[in-house]
C-alpha positions as a Python dict, from the first residue, in 0.01 Angstrom:
ca = {
    (1, 'T'): (0, 0, 0),
    (2, 'Y'): (183, -101, 318),
    (3, 'V'): (461, 98, 479),
    (4, 'D'): (729, -143, 348),
    (5, 'G'): (621, -101, -17),
    (6, 'Y'): (408, -411, -66),
    (7, 'F'): (55, -361, -191),
    (8, 'A'): (-281, -530, -230),
    (9, 'R'): (-558, -390, -454),
    (10, 'G'): (-914, -497, -521),
    (11, 'D'): (-1278, -428, -436),
    (12, 'Y'): (-1442, -315, -111),
    (13, 'I'): (-1717, -545, 18),
    (14, 'S'): (-1921, -584, 334),
    (15, 'D'): (-1961, -912, 520),
    (16, 'L'): (-2045, -1056, 862),
    (17, 'F'): (-1729, -1075, 1068),
    (18, 'A'): (-1725, -1306, 1371),
    (19, 'V'): (-1477, -1308, 1657),
    (20, 'G'): (-1436, -1545, 1949),
    (21, 'D'): (-1412, -1917, 2010),
    (22, 'N'): (-1771, -1961, 1897),
    (23, 'G'): (-1805, -1649, 1685),
    (24, 'E'): (-2015, -1480, 1955),
    (25, 'A'): (-1891, -1130, 1870),
    (26, 'R'): (-2036, -1033, 1531),
    (27, 'V'): (-2028, -713, 1328),
    (28, 'I'): (-2108, -618, 971),
    (29, 'L'): (-1768, -501, 851),
    (30, 'Q'): (-1642, -334, 541),
    (31, 'M'): (-1330, -498, 405),
    (32, 'G'): (-1111, -521, 101),
    (33, 'L'): (-1110, -823, -129),
    (34, 'A'): (-756, -825, -275),
    (35, 'N'): (-717, -963, -623),
    (36, 'N'): (-398, -783, -725),
    (37, 'M'): (-100, -793, -495),
    (38, 'T'): (275, -828, -475),
    (39, 'N'): (415, -1182, -460),
    (40, 'T'): (531, -1141, -97),
    (41, 'T'): (187, -1018, 5),
    (42, 'K'): (26, -1330, -144),
    (43, 'T'): (163, -1538, 146),
    (44, 'I'): (-34, -1326, 392),
    (45, 'E'): (-382, -1458, 475),
    (46, 'G'): (-520, -1124, 565),
    (47, 'I'): (-455, -780, 709),
    (48, 'M'): (-677, -658, 993),
    (49, 'G'): (-712, -280, 1012),
    (50, 'I'): (-738, -193, 1382),
    (51, 'G'): (-565, 140, 1385),
    (52, 'Y'): (-721, 489, 1381),
    (53, 'S'): (-1032, 511, 1161),
    (54, 'G'): (-887, 825, 998),
    (55, 'Q'): (-626, 602, 833),
    (56, 'V'): (-858, 365, 643),
    (57, 'A'): (-735, 308, 289),
    (58, 'T'): (-1028, 463, 105),
    (59, 'K'): (-1141, 815, 29),
    (60, 'Q'): (-1479, 755, 197),
    (61, 'L'): (-1421, 694, 567),
    (62, 'Y'): (-1618, 415, 740),
    (63, 'P'): (-1628, 273, 1094),
    (64, 'N'): (-1352, 16, 1124),
    (65, 'F'): (-1347, -293, 1342),
    (66, 'M'): (-1245, -114, 1664),
    (67, 'D'): (-1511, 150, 1607),
    (68, 'Q'): (-1778, -116, 1581),
    (69, 'M'): (-1647, -318, 1878),
    (70, 'V'): (-1717, -11, 2097),
    (71, 'S'): (-2041, 102, 1933),
    (72, 'N'): (-2186, -250, 1959),
    (73, 'G'): (-2089, -278, 2326),
    (74, 'L'): (-1840, -564, 2269),
    (75, 'T'): (-1565, -368, 2445),
    (76, 'N'): (-1573, -54, 2665),
    (77, 'T'): (-1288, 121, 2491),
    (78, 'K'): (-1077, 109, 2174),
    (79, 'L'): (-806, -91, 2346),
    (80, 'Y'): (-621, -404, 2240),
    (81, 'S'): (-295, -572, 2321),
    (82, 'L'): (-95, -747, 2051),
    (83, 'W'): (152, -1024, 2120),
    (84, 'L'): (359, -1112, 1811),
    (85, 'N'): (554, -1391, 1979),
    (86, 'S'): (912, -1476, 1875),
    (87, 'I'): (1038, -1430, 1518),
    (88, 'D'): (1046, -1812, 1473),
    (89, 'S'): (694, -1872, 1597),
    (90, 'D'): (396, -1953, 1373),
    (91, 'F'): (139, -1779, 1593),
    (92, 'G'): (73, -1483, 1822),
    (93, 'S'): (-238, -1348, 1990),
    (94, 'I'): (-451, -1037, 2019),
    (95, 'L'): (-674, -938, 2312),
    (96, 'F'): (-950, -685, 2258),
    (97, 'G'): (-1061, -459, 2541),
    (98, 'G'): (-773, -532, 2777),
    (99, 'I'): (-407, -604, 2844),
    (100, 'D'): (-264, -946, 2913),
    (101, 'T'): (-25, -888, 3204),
    (102, 'E'): (135, -1227, 3150),
    (103, 'K'): (276, -1118, 2814),
    (104, 'Y'): (523, -862, 2946),
    (105, 'Y'): (756, -808, 3242),
    (106, 'G'): (878, -494, 3412),
    (107, 'T'): (691, -164, 3408),
    (108, 'L'): (417, -95, 3153),
    (109, 'Y'): (459, 260, 3029),
    (110, 'S'): (223, 487, 2841),
    (111, 'M'): (354, 738, 2591),
    (112, 'P'): (190, 1028, 2402),
    (113, 'I'): (74, 974, 2043),
    (114, 'H'): (178, 1249, 1803),
    (115, 'K'): (-72, 1405, 1566),
    (116, 'D'): (-12, 1412, 1191),
    (117, 'R'): (71, 1728, 994),
    (118, 'R'): (-301, 1815, 976),
    (119, 'G'): (-345, 1787, 1352),
    (120, 'N'): (-528, 1454, 1339),
    (121, 'Y'): (-455, 1116, 1503),
    (122, 'T'): (-400, 877, 1214),
    (123, 'A'): (-112, 653, 1323),
    (124, 'F'): (64, 521, 1632),
    (125, 'T'): (339, 786, 1605),
    (126, 'V'): (560, 815, 1912),
    (127, 'G'): (889, 991, 1997),
    (128, 'L'): (1215, 799, 1983),
    (129, 'T'): (1482, 984, 2185),
    (130, 'S'): (1792, 763, 2178),
    (131, 'M'): (1946, 437, 2056),
    (132, 'S'): (2246, 238, 2159),
    (133, 'I'): (2400, -107, 2123),
    (134, 'T'): (2546, -329, 2391),
    (135, 'P'): (2817, -572, 2276),
    (136, 'E'): (2822, -920, 2423),
    (137, 'E'): (3108, -810, 2644),
    (138, 'G'): (3140, -441, 2712),
    (139, 'M'): (2964, -115, 2789),
    (140, 'S'): (2671, 39, 2599),
    (141, 'I'): (2775, 227, 2284),
    (142, 'P'): (2550, 518, 2175),
    (143, 'I'): (2419, 520, 1820),
    (144, 'T'): (2246, 859, 1837),
    (145, 'K'): (2359, 1203, 1959),
    (146, 'P'): (2239, 1344, 2292),
    (147, 'S'): (2011, 1587, 2109),
    (148, 'F'): (1849, 1311, 1898),
    (149, 'S'): (1470, 1296, 1874),
    (150, 'T'): (1249, 1170, 1593),
    (151, 'P'): (890, 1056, 1548),
    (152, 'I'): (845, 692, 1452),
    (153, 'V'): (539, 479, 1373),
    (154, 'L'): (471, 162, 1569),
    (155, 'E'): (346, -51, 1278),
    (156, 'S'): (272, -420, 1338),
    (157, 'S'): (231, -505, 968),
    (158, 'T'): (578, -386, 869),
    (159, 'T'): (866, -630, 869),
    (160, 'I'): (1142, -368, 856),
    (161, 'I'): (1249, -89, 1099),
    (162, 'Y'): (1280, 246, 921),
    (163, 'L'): (1506, 510, 1078),
    (164, 'P'): (1669, 843, 977),
    (165, 'S'): (1951, 796, 721),
    (166, 'D'): (2232, 918, 949),
    (167, 'V'): (2133, 674, 1221),
    (168, 'V'): (2107, 390, 967),
    (169, 'R'): (2456, 464, 826),
    (170, 'T'): (2597, 450, 1180),
    (171, 'I'): (2435, 113, 1240),
    (172, 'Y'): (2559, -22, 904),
    (173, 'N'): (2914, 79, 990),
    (174, 'M'): (2894, -89, 1329),
    (175, 'F'): (2786, -417, 1173),
    (176, 'D'): (2991, -405, 851),
    (177, 'V'): (2678, -414, 634),
    (178, 'T'): (2737, -483, 260),
    (179, 'F'): (2488, -390, -9),
    (180, 'R'): (2391, -600, -307),
    (181, 'N'): (2091, -484, -526),
    (182, 'S'): (1991, -231, -261),
    (183, 'T'): (1969, -500, 4),
    (184, 'P'): (2172, -468, 326),
    (185, 'Y'): (2353, -797, 394),
    (186, 'V'): (2536, -871, 714),
    (187, 'D'): (2734, -1161, 863),
    (188, 'C'): (2502, -1383, 1063),
    (189, 'K'): (2765, -1400, 1338),
    (190, 'Y'): (2626, -1073, 1474),
    (191, 'S'): (2285, -1229, 1535),
    (192, 'N'): (2430, -1436, 1815),
    (193, 'S'): (2556, -1132, 2005),
    (194, 'S'): (2367, -894, 2234),
    (195, 'Y'): (2095, -630, 2190),
    (196, 'M'): (2002, -287, 2056),
    (197, 'T'): (1831, -44, 2292),
    (198, 'F'): (1547, 193, 2191),
    (199, 'T'): (1452, 469, 2438),
    (200, 'F'): (1125, 658, 2397),
    (201, 'E'): (1014, 997, 2521),
    (202, 'S'): (804, 839, 2789),
    (203, 'G'): (1122, 705, 2948),
    (204, 'S'): (1045, 345, 2844),
    (205, 'V'): (1334, 138, 2722),
    (206, 'V'): (1305, -159, 2486),
    (207, 'N'): (1598, -397, 2432),
    (208, 'V'): (1582, -584, 2100),
    (209, 'A'): (1804, -885, 2050),
    (210, 'Y'): (2025, -874, 1743),
    (211, 'S'): (1864, -1198, 1626),
    (212, 'E'): (1536, -1001, 1577),
    (213, 'L'): (1715, -758, 1346),
    (214, 'I'): (1967, -984, 1173),
    (215, 'N'): (1828, -1306, 1027),
    (216, 'K'): (1785, -1521, 716),
    (217, 'I'): (1410, -1473, 667),
    (218, 'F'): (1435, -1261, 351),
    (219, 'V'): (1765, -1388, 207),
    (220, 'S'): (1713, -1477, -157),
    (221, 'T'): (1785, -1818, -310),
    (222, 'P'): (2049, -1856, -440),
    (223, 'E'): (2230, -1635, -197),
    (224, 'P'): (2421, -1331, -341),
    (225, 'T'): (2783, -1402, -428),
    (226, 'S'): (3104, -1208, -364),
    (227, 'L'): (3008, -1108, -13),
    (228, 'P'): (3290, -1079, 243),
    (229, 'F'): (3127, -1341, 462),
    (230, 'S'): (2979, -1683, 397),
    (231, 'D'): (2699, -1696, 658),
    (232, 'V'): (2457, -1453, 496),
    (233, 'C'): (2184, -1263, 683),
    (234, 'I'): (1984, -947, 613),
    (235, 'M'): (1987, -636, 833),
    (236, 'G'): (1623, -553, 911),
    (237, 'I'): (1683, -178, 932),
    (238, 'L'): (1643, 59, 635),
    (239, 'E'): (1647, 433, 576),
    (240, 'G'): (1308, 604, 608),
    (241, 'D'): (1187, 967, 607),
    (242, 'G'): (957, 913, 903),
    (243, 'P'): (579, 987, 930),
}
């Protein structure tokens, strides 16, 4: 089951997995053959588990893809860089064993990973220390209090941002979010504005354009009626309890 509630169930199998332009990197890899899944998940061609091996979705742990990349000498370390590309793009890229310096600008920061409640590393949990929004014209407006700090999971397979409930309520008020059937709808006019700022405990700052958070990707057809706006988008931020 994924973080955003979608699931895929089936059998575990083993097969030869090849990577590279000519399939030169080969490992025998355990994987799941999904034959029961949510409708949204059916549009996904596959999920590649490249996180911590302690988080594999089975009771019996096994070496995952990154473990085998290192043990087979295909990379020197369990390192990869993921480039998702823009929200409107059909493709991205992943580089194993290194970092593509052409895919980012500014300073590349490192930040500590938090252990889980049992003292193990199982997810990419980092510390978020503040959030703010910057209107198209005006000064930055804080969303969080000065004492704010919360662990969050950097999860590439999740389409929604999950934040503490008090922070989410503040964001919803700022953007006049309206709920219908538990879905947060918002006027698409906000997607053409500025950005939301996330600051992490490492001191790194990430500015996310409103268009990445407010869009039409998951708006149902037909669109919900009786909304106080005609150009309907969904706010990609929901309440979550954290890791």
